[in-house]
Short mmCIF file of N, CA and C in Angstrom, two decimals:
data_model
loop_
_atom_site.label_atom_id
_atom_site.label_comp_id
_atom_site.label_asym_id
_atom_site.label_seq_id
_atom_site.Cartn_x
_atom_site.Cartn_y
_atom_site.Cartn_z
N UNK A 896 -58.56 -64.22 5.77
CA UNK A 896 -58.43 -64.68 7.13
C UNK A 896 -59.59 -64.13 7.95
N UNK A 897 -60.30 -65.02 8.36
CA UNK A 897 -61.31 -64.86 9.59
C UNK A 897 -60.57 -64.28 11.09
N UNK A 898 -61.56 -63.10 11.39
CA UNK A 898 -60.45 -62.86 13.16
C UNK A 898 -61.69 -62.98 13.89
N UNK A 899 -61.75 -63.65 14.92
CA UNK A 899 -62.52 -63.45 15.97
C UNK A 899 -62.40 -62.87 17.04
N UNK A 900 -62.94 -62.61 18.04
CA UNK A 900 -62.82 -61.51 19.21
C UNK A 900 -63.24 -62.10 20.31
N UNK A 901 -62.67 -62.74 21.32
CA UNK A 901 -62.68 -63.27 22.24
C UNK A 901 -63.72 -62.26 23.47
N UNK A 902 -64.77 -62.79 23.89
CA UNK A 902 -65.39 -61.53 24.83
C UNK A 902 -66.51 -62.11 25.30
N UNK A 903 -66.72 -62.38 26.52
CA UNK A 903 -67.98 -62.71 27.20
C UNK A 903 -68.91 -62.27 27.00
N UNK A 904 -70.05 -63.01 27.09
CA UNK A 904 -71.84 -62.56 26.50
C UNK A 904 -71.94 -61.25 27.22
N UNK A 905 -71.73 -61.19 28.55
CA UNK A 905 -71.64 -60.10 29.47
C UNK A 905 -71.01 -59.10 29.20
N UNK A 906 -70.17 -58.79 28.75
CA UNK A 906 -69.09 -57.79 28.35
C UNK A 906 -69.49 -57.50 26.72
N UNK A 907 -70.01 -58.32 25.93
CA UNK A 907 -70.61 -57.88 24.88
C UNK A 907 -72.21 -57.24 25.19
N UNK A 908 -72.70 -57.64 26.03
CA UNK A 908 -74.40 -56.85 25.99
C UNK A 908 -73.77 -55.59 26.75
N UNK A 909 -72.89 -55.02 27.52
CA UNK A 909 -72.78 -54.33 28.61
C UNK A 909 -72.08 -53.22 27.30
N UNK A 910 -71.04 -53.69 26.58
CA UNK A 910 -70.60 -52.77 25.14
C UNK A 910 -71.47 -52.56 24.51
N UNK A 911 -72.64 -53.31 24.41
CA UNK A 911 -73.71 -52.63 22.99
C UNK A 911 -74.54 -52.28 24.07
N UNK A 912 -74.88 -51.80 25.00
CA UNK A 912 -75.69 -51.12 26.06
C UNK A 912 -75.37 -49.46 26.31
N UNK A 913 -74.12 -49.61 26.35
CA UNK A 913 -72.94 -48.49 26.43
C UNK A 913 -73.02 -47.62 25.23
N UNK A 914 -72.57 -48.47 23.59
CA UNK A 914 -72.68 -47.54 22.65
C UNK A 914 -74.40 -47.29 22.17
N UNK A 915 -75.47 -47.84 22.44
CA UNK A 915 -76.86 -47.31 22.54
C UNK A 915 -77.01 -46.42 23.14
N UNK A 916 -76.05 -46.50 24.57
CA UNK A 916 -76.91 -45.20 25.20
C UNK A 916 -76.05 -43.90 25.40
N UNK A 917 -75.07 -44.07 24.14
CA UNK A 917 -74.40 -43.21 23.91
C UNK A 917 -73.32 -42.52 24.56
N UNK A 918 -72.58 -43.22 25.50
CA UNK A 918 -72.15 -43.32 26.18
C UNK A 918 -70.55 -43.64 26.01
N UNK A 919 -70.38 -44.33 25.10
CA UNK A 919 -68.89 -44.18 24.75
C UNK A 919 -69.17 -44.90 23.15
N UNK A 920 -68.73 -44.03 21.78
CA UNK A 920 -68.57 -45.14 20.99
C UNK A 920 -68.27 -46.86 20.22
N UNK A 921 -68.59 -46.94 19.31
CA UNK A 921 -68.47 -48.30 19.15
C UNK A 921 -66.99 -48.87 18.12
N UNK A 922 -66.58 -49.59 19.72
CA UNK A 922 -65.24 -49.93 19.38
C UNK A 922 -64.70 -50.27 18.12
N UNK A 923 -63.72 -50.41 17.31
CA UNK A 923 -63.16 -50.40 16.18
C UNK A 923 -63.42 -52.05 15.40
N UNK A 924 -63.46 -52.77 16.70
CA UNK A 924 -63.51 -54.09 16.43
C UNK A 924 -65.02 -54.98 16.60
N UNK A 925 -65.93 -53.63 16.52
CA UNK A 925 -67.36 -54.01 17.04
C UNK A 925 -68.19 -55.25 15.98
N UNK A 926 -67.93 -55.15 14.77
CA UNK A 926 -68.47 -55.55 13.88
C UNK A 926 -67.86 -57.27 13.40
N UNK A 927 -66.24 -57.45 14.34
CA UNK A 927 -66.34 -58.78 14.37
C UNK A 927 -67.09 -59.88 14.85
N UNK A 928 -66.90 -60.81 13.98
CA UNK A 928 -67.53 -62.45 15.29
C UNK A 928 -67.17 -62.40 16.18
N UNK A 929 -68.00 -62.48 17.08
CA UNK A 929 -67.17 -62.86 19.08
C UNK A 929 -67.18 -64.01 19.05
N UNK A 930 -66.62 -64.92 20.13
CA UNK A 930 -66.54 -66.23 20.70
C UNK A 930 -66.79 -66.04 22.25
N UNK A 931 -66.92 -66.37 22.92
CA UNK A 931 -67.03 -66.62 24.78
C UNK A 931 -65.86 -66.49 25.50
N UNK A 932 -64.99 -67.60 24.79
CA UNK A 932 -64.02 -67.88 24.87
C UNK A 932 -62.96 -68.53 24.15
N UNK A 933 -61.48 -68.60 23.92
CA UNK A 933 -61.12 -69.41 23.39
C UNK A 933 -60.96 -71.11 23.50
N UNK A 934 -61.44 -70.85 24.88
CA UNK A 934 -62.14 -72.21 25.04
C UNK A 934 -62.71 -73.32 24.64
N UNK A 935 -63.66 -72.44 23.84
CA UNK A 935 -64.93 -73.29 23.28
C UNK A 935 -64.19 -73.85 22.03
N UNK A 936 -63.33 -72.92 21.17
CA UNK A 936 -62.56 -73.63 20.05
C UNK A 936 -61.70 -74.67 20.19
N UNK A 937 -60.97 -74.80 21.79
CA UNK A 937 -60.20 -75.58 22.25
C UNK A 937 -61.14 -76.72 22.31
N UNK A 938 -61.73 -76.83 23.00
CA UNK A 938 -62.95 -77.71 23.27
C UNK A 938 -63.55 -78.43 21.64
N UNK A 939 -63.57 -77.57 20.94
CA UNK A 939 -64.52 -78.09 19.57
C UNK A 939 -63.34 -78.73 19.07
N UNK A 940 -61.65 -78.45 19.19
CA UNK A 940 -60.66 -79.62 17.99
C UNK A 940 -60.27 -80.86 18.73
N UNK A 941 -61.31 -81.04 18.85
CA UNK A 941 -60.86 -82.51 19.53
C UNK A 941 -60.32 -83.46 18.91
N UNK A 942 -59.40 -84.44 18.93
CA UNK A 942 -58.66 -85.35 17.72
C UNK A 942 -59.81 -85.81 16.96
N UNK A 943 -60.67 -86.56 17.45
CA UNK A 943 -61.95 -86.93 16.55
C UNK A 943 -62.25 -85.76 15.46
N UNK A 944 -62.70 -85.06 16.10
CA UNK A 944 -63.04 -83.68 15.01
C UNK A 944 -61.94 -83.03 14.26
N UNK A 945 -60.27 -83.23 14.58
CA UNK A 945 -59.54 -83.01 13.90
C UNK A 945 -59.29 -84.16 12.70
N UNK A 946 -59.65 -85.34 12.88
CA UNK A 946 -59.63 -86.19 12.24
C UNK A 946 -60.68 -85.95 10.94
N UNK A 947 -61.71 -85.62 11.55
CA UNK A 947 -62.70 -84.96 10.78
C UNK A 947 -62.35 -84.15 9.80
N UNK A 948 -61.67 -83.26 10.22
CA UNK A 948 -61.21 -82.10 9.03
C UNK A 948 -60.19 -82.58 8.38
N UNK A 949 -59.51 -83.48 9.03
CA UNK A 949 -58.11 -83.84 7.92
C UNK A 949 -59.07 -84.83 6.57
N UNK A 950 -60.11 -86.03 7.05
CA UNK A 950 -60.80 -86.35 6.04
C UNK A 950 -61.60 -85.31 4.84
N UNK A 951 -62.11 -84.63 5.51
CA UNK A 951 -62.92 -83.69 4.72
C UNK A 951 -61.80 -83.13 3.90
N UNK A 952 -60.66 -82.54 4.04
CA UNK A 952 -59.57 -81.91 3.48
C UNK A 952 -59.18 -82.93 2.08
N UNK A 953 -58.78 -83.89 3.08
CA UNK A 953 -58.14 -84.94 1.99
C UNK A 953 -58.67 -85.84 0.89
N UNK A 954 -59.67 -86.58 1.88
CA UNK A 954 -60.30 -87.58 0.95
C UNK A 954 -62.01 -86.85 0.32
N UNK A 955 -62.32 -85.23 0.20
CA UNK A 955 -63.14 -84.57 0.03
C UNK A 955 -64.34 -85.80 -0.81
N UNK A 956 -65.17 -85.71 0.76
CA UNK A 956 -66.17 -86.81 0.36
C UNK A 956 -67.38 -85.99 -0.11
N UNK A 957 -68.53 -86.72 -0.85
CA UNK A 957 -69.48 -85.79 -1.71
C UNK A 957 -70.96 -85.63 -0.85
N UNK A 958 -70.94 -86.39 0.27
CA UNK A 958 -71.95 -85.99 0.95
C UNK A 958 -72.00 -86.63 2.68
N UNK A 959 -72.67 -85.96 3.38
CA UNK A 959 -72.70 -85.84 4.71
C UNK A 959 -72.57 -87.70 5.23
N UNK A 960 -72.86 -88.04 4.36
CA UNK A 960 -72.99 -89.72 4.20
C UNK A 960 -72.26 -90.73 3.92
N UNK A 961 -71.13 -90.10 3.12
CA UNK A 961 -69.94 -90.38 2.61
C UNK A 961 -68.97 -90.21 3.63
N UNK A 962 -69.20 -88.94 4.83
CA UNK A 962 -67.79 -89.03 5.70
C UNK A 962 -68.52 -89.30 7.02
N UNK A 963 -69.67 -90.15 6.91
CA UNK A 963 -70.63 -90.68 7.82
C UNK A 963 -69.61 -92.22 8.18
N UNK A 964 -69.94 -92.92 6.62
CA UNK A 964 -68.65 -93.80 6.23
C UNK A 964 -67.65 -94.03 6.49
N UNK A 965 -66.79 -92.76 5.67
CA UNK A 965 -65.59 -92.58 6.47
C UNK A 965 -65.12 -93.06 7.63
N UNK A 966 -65.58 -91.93 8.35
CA UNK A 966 -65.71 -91.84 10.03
C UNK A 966 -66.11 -93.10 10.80
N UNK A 967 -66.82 -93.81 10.35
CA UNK A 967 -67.53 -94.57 11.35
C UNK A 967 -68.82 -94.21 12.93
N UNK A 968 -69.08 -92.86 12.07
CA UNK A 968 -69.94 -92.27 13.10
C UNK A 968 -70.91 -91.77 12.93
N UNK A 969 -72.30 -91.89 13.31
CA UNK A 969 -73.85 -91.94 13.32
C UNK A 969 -73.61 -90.68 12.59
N UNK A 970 -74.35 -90.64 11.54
CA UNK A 970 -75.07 -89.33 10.44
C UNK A 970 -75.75 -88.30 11.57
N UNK A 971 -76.56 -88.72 12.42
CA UNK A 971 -77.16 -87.24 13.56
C UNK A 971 -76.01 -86.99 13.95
N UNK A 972 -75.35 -87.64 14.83
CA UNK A 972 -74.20 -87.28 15.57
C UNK A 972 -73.26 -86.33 14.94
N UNK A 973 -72.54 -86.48 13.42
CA UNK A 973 -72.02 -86.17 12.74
C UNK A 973 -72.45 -84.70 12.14
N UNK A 974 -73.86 -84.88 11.45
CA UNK A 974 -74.20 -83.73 11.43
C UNK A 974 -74.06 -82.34 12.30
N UNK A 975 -74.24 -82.64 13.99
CA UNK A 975 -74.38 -82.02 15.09
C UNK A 975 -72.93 -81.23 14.95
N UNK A 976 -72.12 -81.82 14.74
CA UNK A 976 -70.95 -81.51 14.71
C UNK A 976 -69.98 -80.83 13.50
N UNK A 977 -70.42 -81.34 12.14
CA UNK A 977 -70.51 -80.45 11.06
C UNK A 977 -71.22 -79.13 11.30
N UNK A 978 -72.32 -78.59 11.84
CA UNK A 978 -72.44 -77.68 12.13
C UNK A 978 -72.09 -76.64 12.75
N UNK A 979 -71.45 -77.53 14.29
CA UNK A 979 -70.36 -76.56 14.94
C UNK A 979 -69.22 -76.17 14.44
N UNK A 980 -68.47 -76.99 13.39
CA UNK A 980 -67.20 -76.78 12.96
C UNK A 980 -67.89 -75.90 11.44
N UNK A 981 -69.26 -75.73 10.95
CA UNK A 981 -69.32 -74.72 10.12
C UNK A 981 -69.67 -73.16 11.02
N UNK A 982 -69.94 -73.27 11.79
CA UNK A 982 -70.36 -72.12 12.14
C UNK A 982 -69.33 -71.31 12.57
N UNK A 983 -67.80 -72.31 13.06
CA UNK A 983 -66.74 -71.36 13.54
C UNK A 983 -65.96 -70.79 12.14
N UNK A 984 -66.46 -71.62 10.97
CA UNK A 984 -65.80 -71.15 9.96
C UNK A 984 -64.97 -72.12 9.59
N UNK A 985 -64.51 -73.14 10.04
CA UNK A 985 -63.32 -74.59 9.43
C UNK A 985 -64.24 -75.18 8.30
N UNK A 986 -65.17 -75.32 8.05
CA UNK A 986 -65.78 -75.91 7.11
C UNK A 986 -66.94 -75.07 6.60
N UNK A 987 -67.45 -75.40 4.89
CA UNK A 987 -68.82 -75.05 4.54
C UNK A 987 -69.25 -76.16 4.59
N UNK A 988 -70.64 -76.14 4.32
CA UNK A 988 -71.62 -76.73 4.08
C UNK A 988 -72.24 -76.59 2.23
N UNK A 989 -71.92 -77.18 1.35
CA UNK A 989 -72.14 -76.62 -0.10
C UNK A 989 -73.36 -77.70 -0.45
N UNK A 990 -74.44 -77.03 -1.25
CA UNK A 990 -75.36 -77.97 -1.87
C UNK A 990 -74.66 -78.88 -3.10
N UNK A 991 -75.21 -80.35 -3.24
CA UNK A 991 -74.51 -80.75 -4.32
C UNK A 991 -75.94 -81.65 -4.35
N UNK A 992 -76.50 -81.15 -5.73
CA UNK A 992 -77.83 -81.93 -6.18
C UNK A 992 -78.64 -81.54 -4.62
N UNK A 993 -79.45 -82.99 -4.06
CA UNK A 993 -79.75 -83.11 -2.89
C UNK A 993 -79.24 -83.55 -2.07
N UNK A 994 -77.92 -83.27 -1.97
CA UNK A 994 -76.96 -83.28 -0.99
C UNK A 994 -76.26 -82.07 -0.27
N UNK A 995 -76.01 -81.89 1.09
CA UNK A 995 -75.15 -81.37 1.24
C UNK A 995 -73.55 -81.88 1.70
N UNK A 996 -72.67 -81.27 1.06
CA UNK A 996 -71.36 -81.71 0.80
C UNK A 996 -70.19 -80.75 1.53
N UNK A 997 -69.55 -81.44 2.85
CA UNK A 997 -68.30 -80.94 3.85
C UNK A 997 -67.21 -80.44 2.94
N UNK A 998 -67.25 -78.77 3.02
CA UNK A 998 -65.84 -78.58 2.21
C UNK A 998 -64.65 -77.83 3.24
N UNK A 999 -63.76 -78.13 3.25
CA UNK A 999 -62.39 -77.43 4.34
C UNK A 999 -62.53 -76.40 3.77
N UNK A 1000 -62.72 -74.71 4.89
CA UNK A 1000 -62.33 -74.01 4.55
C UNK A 1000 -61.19 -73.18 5.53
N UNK A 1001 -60.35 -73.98 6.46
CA UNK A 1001 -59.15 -73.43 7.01
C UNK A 1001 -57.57 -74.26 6.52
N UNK A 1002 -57.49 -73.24 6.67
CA UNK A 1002 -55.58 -74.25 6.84
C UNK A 1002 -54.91 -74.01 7.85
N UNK A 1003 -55.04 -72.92 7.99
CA UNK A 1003 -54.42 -72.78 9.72
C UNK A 1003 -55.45 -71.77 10.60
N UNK A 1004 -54.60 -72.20 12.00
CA UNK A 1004 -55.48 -71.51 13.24
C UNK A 1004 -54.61 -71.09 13.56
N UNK A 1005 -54.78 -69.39 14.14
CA UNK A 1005 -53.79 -68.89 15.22
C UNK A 1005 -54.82 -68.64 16.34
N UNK A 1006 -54.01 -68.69 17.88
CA UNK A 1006 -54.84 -68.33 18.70
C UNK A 1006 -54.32 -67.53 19.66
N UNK A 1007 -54.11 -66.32 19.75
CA UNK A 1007 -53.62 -65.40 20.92
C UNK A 1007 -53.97 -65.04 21.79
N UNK A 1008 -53.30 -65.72 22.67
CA UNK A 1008 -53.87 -65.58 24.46
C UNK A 1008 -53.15 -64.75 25.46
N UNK A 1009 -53.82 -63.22 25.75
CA UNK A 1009 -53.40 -62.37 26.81
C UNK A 1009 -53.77 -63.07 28.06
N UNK A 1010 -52.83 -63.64 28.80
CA UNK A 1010 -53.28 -64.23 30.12
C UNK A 1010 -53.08 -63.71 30.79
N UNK A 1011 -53.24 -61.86 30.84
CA UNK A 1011 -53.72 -61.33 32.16
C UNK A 1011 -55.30 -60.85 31.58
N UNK A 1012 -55.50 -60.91 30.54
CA UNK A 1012 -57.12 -60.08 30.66
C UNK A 1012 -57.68 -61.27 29.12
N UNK A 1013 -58.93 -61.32 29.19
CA UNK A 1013 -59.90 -61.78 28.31
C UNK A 1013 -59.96 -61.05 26.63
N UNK A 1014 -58.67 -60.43 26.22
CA UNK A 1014 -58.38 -59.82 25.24
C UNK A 1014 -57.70 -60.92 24.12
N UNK A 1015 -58.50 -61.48 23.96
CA UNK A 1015 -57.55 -63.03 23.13
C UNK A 1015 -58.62 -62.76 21.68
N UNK A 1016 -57.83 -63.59 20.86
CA UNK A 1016 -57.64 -63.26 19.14
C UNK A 1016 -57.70 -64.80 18.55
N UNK A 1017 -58.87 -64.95 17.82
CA UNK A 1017 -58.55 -66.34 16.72
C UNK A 1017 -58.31 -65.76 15.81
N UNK A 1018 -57.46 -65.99 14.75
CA UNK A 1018 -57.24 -65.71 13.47
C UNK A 1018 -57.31 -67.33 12.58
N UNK A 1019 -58.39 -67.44 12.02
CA UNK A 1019 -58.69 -68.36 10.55
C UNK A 1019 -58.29 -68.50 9.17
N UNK A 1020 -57.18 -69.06 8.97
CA UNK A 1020 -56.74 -68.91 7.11
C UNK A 1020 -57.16 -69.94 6.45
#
């Protein structure tokens, strides 16, 4: 399971400013992925893009071209967006020959939201 750490750009340079200048150690959870917000993940599952992952899951197509197909949606466009959904971790990107090939790598999302402070939690399985 992937955990991410919910924490503004600001509040992350101002923590690694802090433990540089020695000033208070580096928190327990320093070495996770941050996000901005949980926002941005809200923002990235959009039904389209959930649709996306249920294809990639199901009908595991063999190249960026294949769930171009699928989809019915421009290969740049598509790509743009395979990337965002690899970088949060829902998908790889695997070489196959001279291809690269969409593989699911979540099954579930948790998302924990403290809605009095910016202390919120993705967890990725």
């Amino acid at each position: 399971m992937t955990r991410y750490k919910v924490q503004s750009h600001r509040a992350l340079f101002d923590e690694m400013k802090a433990v540089a200048r020695g000033e208070r150690p580096a928190s327990a959870d320093a070495a996770m992925p941050s996000v901005e917000s949980a926002e941005v993940l809200l923002r990235l599952l959009t039904r389209e893009n959930r649709e996306l992952l249920r294809m990639i899951r199901d009908q595991k197509p063999e190249s960026v071209a294949d769930l171009a197909r699928m989809s019915h949606r421009a290969q740049s466009n598509l790509l743009r967006t395979l990337n965002k959904l690899e970088a949060f971790g829902l998908i790889e990107m695997r070489a196959s020959g001279s291809r690269r090939m969409p593989v699911s790598k979540v099954k579930r999302l948790s998302v924990k939201i403290d809605p009095f402070s910016y202390n919120d939690r993705l967890e990725i399985a």
